């Protein structure tokens, strides 16, 4: 079995980060970075923008690549490699697709997060400074 490829988007604005509330398992009801699986034949850059808009309603732009997260145990569904991008964008956040909600959280007051997203956010904050 081969690893799956996913993408996640990090949008930080005015000391707040945009998160989505997961509608489905794993981690249903937990908060996470917007993202999802790359479709066959899709570039990862297109996938992150598509997933981000589907889950938050915000049309984003890629600022830069943050990193690749490949710890085999990061997703209980199996080995999943996530390519994470720092994004920028404007608009009103609303949950859609696999997200039951989307909202900005103060970076100093984050809810419990799904997957390894706490580590990703820490890396994003280091990269932003």
Coordinates of N, CA and C in Angstrom, one line a residue:
X1 N 0.8 -1.2 0.0 CA 0.0 0.0 0.0 C 0.9 1.2 0.0
X2 N 0.5 2.2 -0.8 CA 1.3 3.5 -0.9 C 0.8 4.5 0.0
X3 N 1.6 5.5 0.5 CA 1.1 6.6 1.3 C 0.2 7.4 0.4
X4 N -0.8 8.1 1.1 CA -1.7 9.1 0.5 C -1.0 10.4 0.6
X5 N -1.4 11.3 -0.3 CA -0.8 12.7 -0.3 C -2.0 13.6 0.0
X6 N -1.8 14.5 1.0 CA -2.7 15.5 1.3 C -2.0 16.9 1.3
X7 N -2.9 17.9 1.4 CA -2.4 19.3 1.5 C -3.1 20.0 2.6
X8 N -2.4 20.9 3.3 CA -3.0 21.8 4.3 C -2.6 23.2 4.0
X9 N -3.5 24.1 4.4 CA -3.3 25.5 4.2 C -3.3 26.3 5.5
X10 N -2.3 27.1 5.7 CA -2.2 27.9 6.9 C -2.4 29.4 6.6
X11 N -3.5 30.0 7.1 CA -3.8 31.4 6.9 C -3.8 32.1 8.2
X12 N -2.8 32.9 8.4 CA -2.6 33.7 9.7 C -2.8 35.2 9.3
X13 N -3.7 35.8 10.1 CA -4.0 37.2 9.8 C -4.3 37.9 11.1
X14 N -3.6 39.0 11.4 CA -3.8 39.8 12.6 C -3.8 39.0 13.9
X15 N -2.8 38.1 14.0 CA -2.6 37.3 15.2 C -3.6 36.2 15.4
X16 N -4.4 35.9 14.3 CA -5.4 34.8 14.3 C -5.1 33.8 13.2
X17 N -5.5 32.6 13.4 CA -5.4 31.6 12.4 C -6.7 31.0 12.0
X18 N -6.9 30.7 10.8 CA -8.2 30.1 10.3 C -8.1 28.6 10.5
X19 N -9.1 28.0 11.2 CA -9.3 26.6 11.4 C -10.6 26.2 11.0
X20 N -10.8 24.9 10.7 CA -12.1 24.3 10.4 C -12.4 23.2 11.4
X21 N -13.7 23.1 11.7 CA -14.2 22.0 12.5 C -14.5 20.8 11.7
X22 N -13.8 19.7 11.9 CA -14.0 18.5 11.1 C -15.4 17.9 11.2
X23 N -16.0 17.6 10.1 CA -17.3 17.0 10.0 C -17.2 15.5 10.1
X24 N -16.1 14.9 9.6 CA -16.0 13.5 9.5 C -14.8 12.9 10.3
X25 N -14.9 11.6 10.5 CA -13.8 10.9 11.2 C -12.6 10.8 10.2
X26 N -11.4 10.7 10.7 CA -11.0 10.8 12.1 C -11.1 12.2 12.7
X27 N -11.2 12.3 13.9 CA -11.2 13.5 14.7 C -12.4 14.4 14.4
X28 N -13.6 13.8 14.2 CA -14.8 14.5 13.9 C -15.1 15.4 15.1
X29 N -15.4 16.7 14.8 CA -15.7 17.6 15.9 C -14.5 18.4 16.4
X30 N -13.3 17.9 16.0 CA -12.0 18.6 16.4 C -11.7 19.7 15.4
X31 N -10.9 20.6 15.8 CA -10.5 21.7 14.9 C -9.2 21.3 14.2
X32 N -9.0 21.8 12.9 CA -7.9 21.4 12.1 C -7.6 22.5 11.1
X33 N -6.4 22.4 10.5 CA -6.1 23.3 9.4 C -7.0 22.8 8.2
X34 N -7.4 23.8 7.3 CA -8.2 23.4 6.2 C -7.3 22.6 5.2
X35 N -7.8 21.5 4.6 CA -7.0 20.7 3.7 C -7.7 19.5 3.3
X36 N -7.0 18.6 2.6 CA -7.6 17.4 2.2 C -6.7 16.6 1.2
X37 N -7.3 15.6 0.6 CA -6.5 14.7 -0.3 C -6.3 15.4 -1.7
X38 N -5.1 15.1 -2.2 CA -4.8 15.5 -3.6 C -5.5 14.5 -4.6
X39 N -6.2 15.0 -5.6 CA -6.8 14.2 -6.5 C -5.8 13.7 -7.6
X40 N -6.1 12.6 -8.2 CA -5.2 12.0 -9.2 C -5.1 13.0 -10.4
X41 N -3.9 13.4 -10.8 CA -3.8 14.3 -11.9 C -3.8 15.8 -11.5
X42 N -3.9 16.1 -10.2 CA -3.9 17.4 -9.7 C -2.6 17.8 -9.1
X43 N -2.2 19.1 -9.4 CA -1.0 19.6 -8.7 C -1.3 20.0 -7.3
X44 N -0.3 19.8 -6.4 CA -0.5 20.1 -5.0 C -0.9 21.5 -4.8
X45 N -0.4 22.4 -5.6 CA -0.7 23.9 -5.4 C -2.2 24.1 -5.7
X46 N -2.7 23.4 -6.7 CA -4.1 23.6 -7.1 C -5.0 22.9 -6.0
X47 N -4.5 21.8 -5.5 CA -5.3 21.0 -4.5 C -5.5 21.8 -3.2
X48 N -4.4 22.5 -2.7 CA -4.5 23.3 -1.5 C -5.5 24.4 -1.7
X49 N -5.5 25.1 -2.8 CA -6.4 26.2 -3.0 C -7.8 25.7 -3.2
X50 N -8.0 24.6 -3.8 CA -9.4 24.0 -4.0 C -9.9 23.6 -2.6
X51 N -9.1 22.8 -1.9 CA -9.6 22.3 -0.6 C -9.9 23.5 0.4
X52 N -9.0 24.5 0.4 CA -9.1 25.6 1.3 C -10.4 26.4 1.0
X53 N -10.7 26.6 -0.3 CA -12.0 27.3 -0.7 C -13.2 26.5 -0.4
X54 N -13.1 25.2 -0.6 CA -14.3 24.3 -0.4 C -14.6 24.3 1.1
X55 N -13.6 24.3 2.0 CA -13.8 24.1 3.4 C -14.0 25.5 4.2
X56 N -13.6 26.6 3.6 CA -13.7 27.9 4.3 C -14.5 28.9 3.6
X57 N -14.7 28.7 2.3 CA -15.3 29.8 1.5 C -14.4 30.9 1.1
X58 N -13.1 30.8 1.4 CA -12.2 31.9 1.1 C -11.3 31.5 -0.1
X59 N -11.2 32.3 -1.0 CA -10.3 32.1 -2.2 C -8.9 32.6 -1.8
X60 N -8.0 31.7 -1.7 CA -6.7 32.1 -1.1 C -5.6 32.1 -2.2
X61 N -4.5 32.6 -1.9 CA -3.3 32.6 -2.7 C -2.1 32.0 -1.9
X62 N -1.2 31.3 -2.6 CA -0.1 30.7 -2.0 C 1.0 31.8 -1.8
X63 N 1.5 31.9 -0.5 CA 2.6 32.8 -0.2 C 3.9 32.0 -0.4
X64 N 3.9 30.8 0.3 CA 5.1 29.9 0.1 C 4.8 28.6 0.7
X65 N 5.7 27.6 0.4 CA 5.7 26.3 0.9 C 6.2 26.3 2.3
X66 N 5.4 25.8 3.3 CA 5.9 25.7 4.7 C 6.8 24.4 4.9
X67 N 6.3 23.3 4.4 CA 7.0 22.1 4.6 C 6.2 20.8 4.3
X68 N 6.9 19.7 4.4 CA 6.3 18.4 4.2 C 6.3 17.6 5.5
X69 N 5.1 17.1 5.8 CA 4.9 16.3 7.1 C 4.6 14.9 6.7
X70 N 5.5 14.0 7.1 CA 5.4 12.6 6.6 C 5.5 11.5 7.7
X71 N 5.4 11.9 9.0 CA 5.4 10.9 10.1 C 4.4 9.9 9.7
X72 N 4.8 8.6 9.6 CA 3.8 7.6 9.2 C 2.6 7.4 10.1
X73 N 2.7 7.8 11.4 CA 1.6 7.7 12.4 C 0.8 9.0 12.5
X74 N 1.0 10.0 11.7 CA 0.3 11.2 11.8 C -1.2 11.2 11.6
X75 N -1.7 10.2 10.8 CA -3.1 10.0 10.5 C -3.5 8.6 10.8
X76 N -4.6 8.4 11.6 CA -5.0 7.0 12.0 C -5.5 6.2 10.8
X77 N -5.8 6.9 9.7 CA -6.3 6.1 8.5 C -5.2 5.4 7.8
X78 N -3.9 5.8 8.1 CA -2.8 5.2 7.4 C -1.7 6.2 7.1
X79 N -0.6 5.8 6.4 CA 0.5 6.7 6.1 C 0.0 7.8 5.2
X80 N 0.0 9.0 5.7 CA -0.4 10.2 4.9 C 0.7 11.3 4.9
X81 N 1.1 11.7 3.8 CA 2.1 12.8 3.6 C 1.4 14.1 3.3
X82 N 1.6 15.1 4.2 CA 0.9 16.4 3.9 C 1.9 17.4 3.5
X83 N 1.6 18.1 2.4 CA 2.4 19.2 1.9 C 1.6 20.5 2.4
X84 N 2.3 21.3 3.1 CA 1.6 22.4 3.8 C 2.1 23.8 3.2
X85 N 1.2 24.6 2.9 CA 1.5 25.9 2.4 C 1.0 27.1 3.3
X86 N 1.8 28.2 3.3 CA 1.3 29.4 3.9 C 0.5 30.1 2.9
X87 N -0.7 30.6 3.3 CA -1.6 31.2 2.4 C -1.9 32.6 2.8
X88 N -2.5 33.4 1.9 CA -3.1 34.7 2.2 C -4.4 34.8 1.5
X89 N -5.3 35.5 2.0 CA -6.7 35.6 1.4 C -7.6 36.5 2.2
X90 N -8.6 37.0 1.6 CA -9.6 37.8 2.2 C -11.0 37.2 2.1
X91 N -11.9 37.5 3.0 CA -13.2 37.1 3.0 C -13.8 36.6 4.3
X92 N -15.0 36.3 4.3 CA -15.7 35.8 5.5 C -15.6 34.3 5.5
X93 N -15.1 33.7 6.6 CA -15.0 32.3 6.7 C -16.3 31.6 7.0
X94 N -16.6 30.5 6.4 CA -17.8 29.7 6.6 C -17.4 28.3 6.3
X95 N -18.0 27.4 7.2 CA -17.7 26.0 6.9 C -18.4 25.4 5.7
X96 N -17.8 24.5 5.0 CA -18.4 23.9 3.8 C -17.7 22.6 3.5
X97 N -18.3 21.8 2.7 CA -17.7 20.5 2.3 C -17.5 19.6 3.5
X98 N -16.2 19.3 3.9 CA -16.0 18.4 5.0 C -15.9 19.1 6.3
X99 N -16.1 20.4 6.3 CA -16.0 21.3 7.5 C -17.4 21.7 8.0
X100 N -17.7 21.4 9.2 CA -19.0 21.9 9.8 C -18.9 23.4 10.2
X101 N -17.7 23.9 10.4 CA -17.5 25.3 10.8 C -16.1 25.7 10.4
X102 N -16.0 27.0 10.2 CA -14.6 27.6 9.9 C -14.6 29.0 10.6
X103 N -13.5 29.2 11.4 CA -13.4 30.5 12.1 C -12.0 30.7 12.5
X104 N -11.7 32.0 12.8 CA -10.4 32.4 13.2 C -10.2 32.3 14.7
X105 N -9.1 31.8 15.1 CA -8.8 31.6 16.5 C -7.5 32.5 16.8
X106 N -7.5 33.0 18.0 CA -6.3 33.7 18.5 C -5.2 32.7 18.6
X107 N -4.0 33.1 18.1 CA -2.9 32.1 18.2 C -2.5 31.8 19.6
X108 N -2.9 32.6 20.6 CA -2.5 32.3 22.0 C -3.6 31.5 22.7
X109 N -4.7 31.2 22.0 CA -5.9 30.5 22.6 C -6.5 29.5 21.6
X110 N -5.7 28.5 21.2 CA -6.1 27.5 20.2 C -6.9 26.4 20.9
X111 N -7.9 25.8 20.2 CA -8.6 24.7 20.7 C -7.7 23.4 20.5
X112 N -8.1 22.3 21.1 CA -7.4 21.0 20.8 C -7.5 20.7 19.3
X113 N -6.4 20.3 18.7 CA -6.3 20.2 17.3 C -6.1 18.7 16.9
X114 N -6.6 18.5 15.6 CA -6.5 17.1 15.0 C -5.1 16.9 14.5
X115 N -4.8 15.6 14.2 CA -3.6 15.2 13.5 C -2.3 15.8 14.3
X116 N -1.4 16.3 13.5 CA -0.2 16.9 14.0 C -0.2 18.4 13.8
X117 N -1.4 19.0 13.7 CA -1.6 20.4 13.3 C -1.0 21.4 14.3
X118 N -0.9 21.0 15.6 CA -0.2 21.9 16.5 C 1.2 22.1 16.2
X119 N 1.9 21.0 15.8 CA 3.3 21.1 15.3 C 3.4 22.0 14.1
X120 N 2.5 21.8 13.1 CA 2.5 22.6 11.9 C 2.3 24.0 12.2
X121 N 1.4 24.4 13.1 CA 1.2 25.8 13.4 C 2.4 26.4 14.1
X122 N 3.1 25.6 14.9 CA 4.3 26.1 15.6 C 5.4 26.4 14.5
X123 N 5.5 25.5 13.5 CA 6.5 25.7 12.4 C 6.1 26.9 11.6
X124 N 4.8 27.1 11.4 CA 4.3 28.3 10.6 C 4.7 29.6 11.3
X125 N 4.5 29.6 12.6 CA 4.8 30.8 13.4 C 6.3 31.1 13.3
X126 N 7.2 30.1 13.4 CA 8.6 30.3 13.2 C 8.9 30.8 11.9
X127 N 8.3 30.3 10.8 CA 8.6 30.7 9.4 C 8.1 32.1 9.1
X128 N 7.1 32.5 9.9 CA 6.5 33.8 9.6 C 7.4 34.9 10.2
X129 N 8.1 34.6 11.2 CA 9.0 35.7 11.9 C 10.3 35.9 11.2

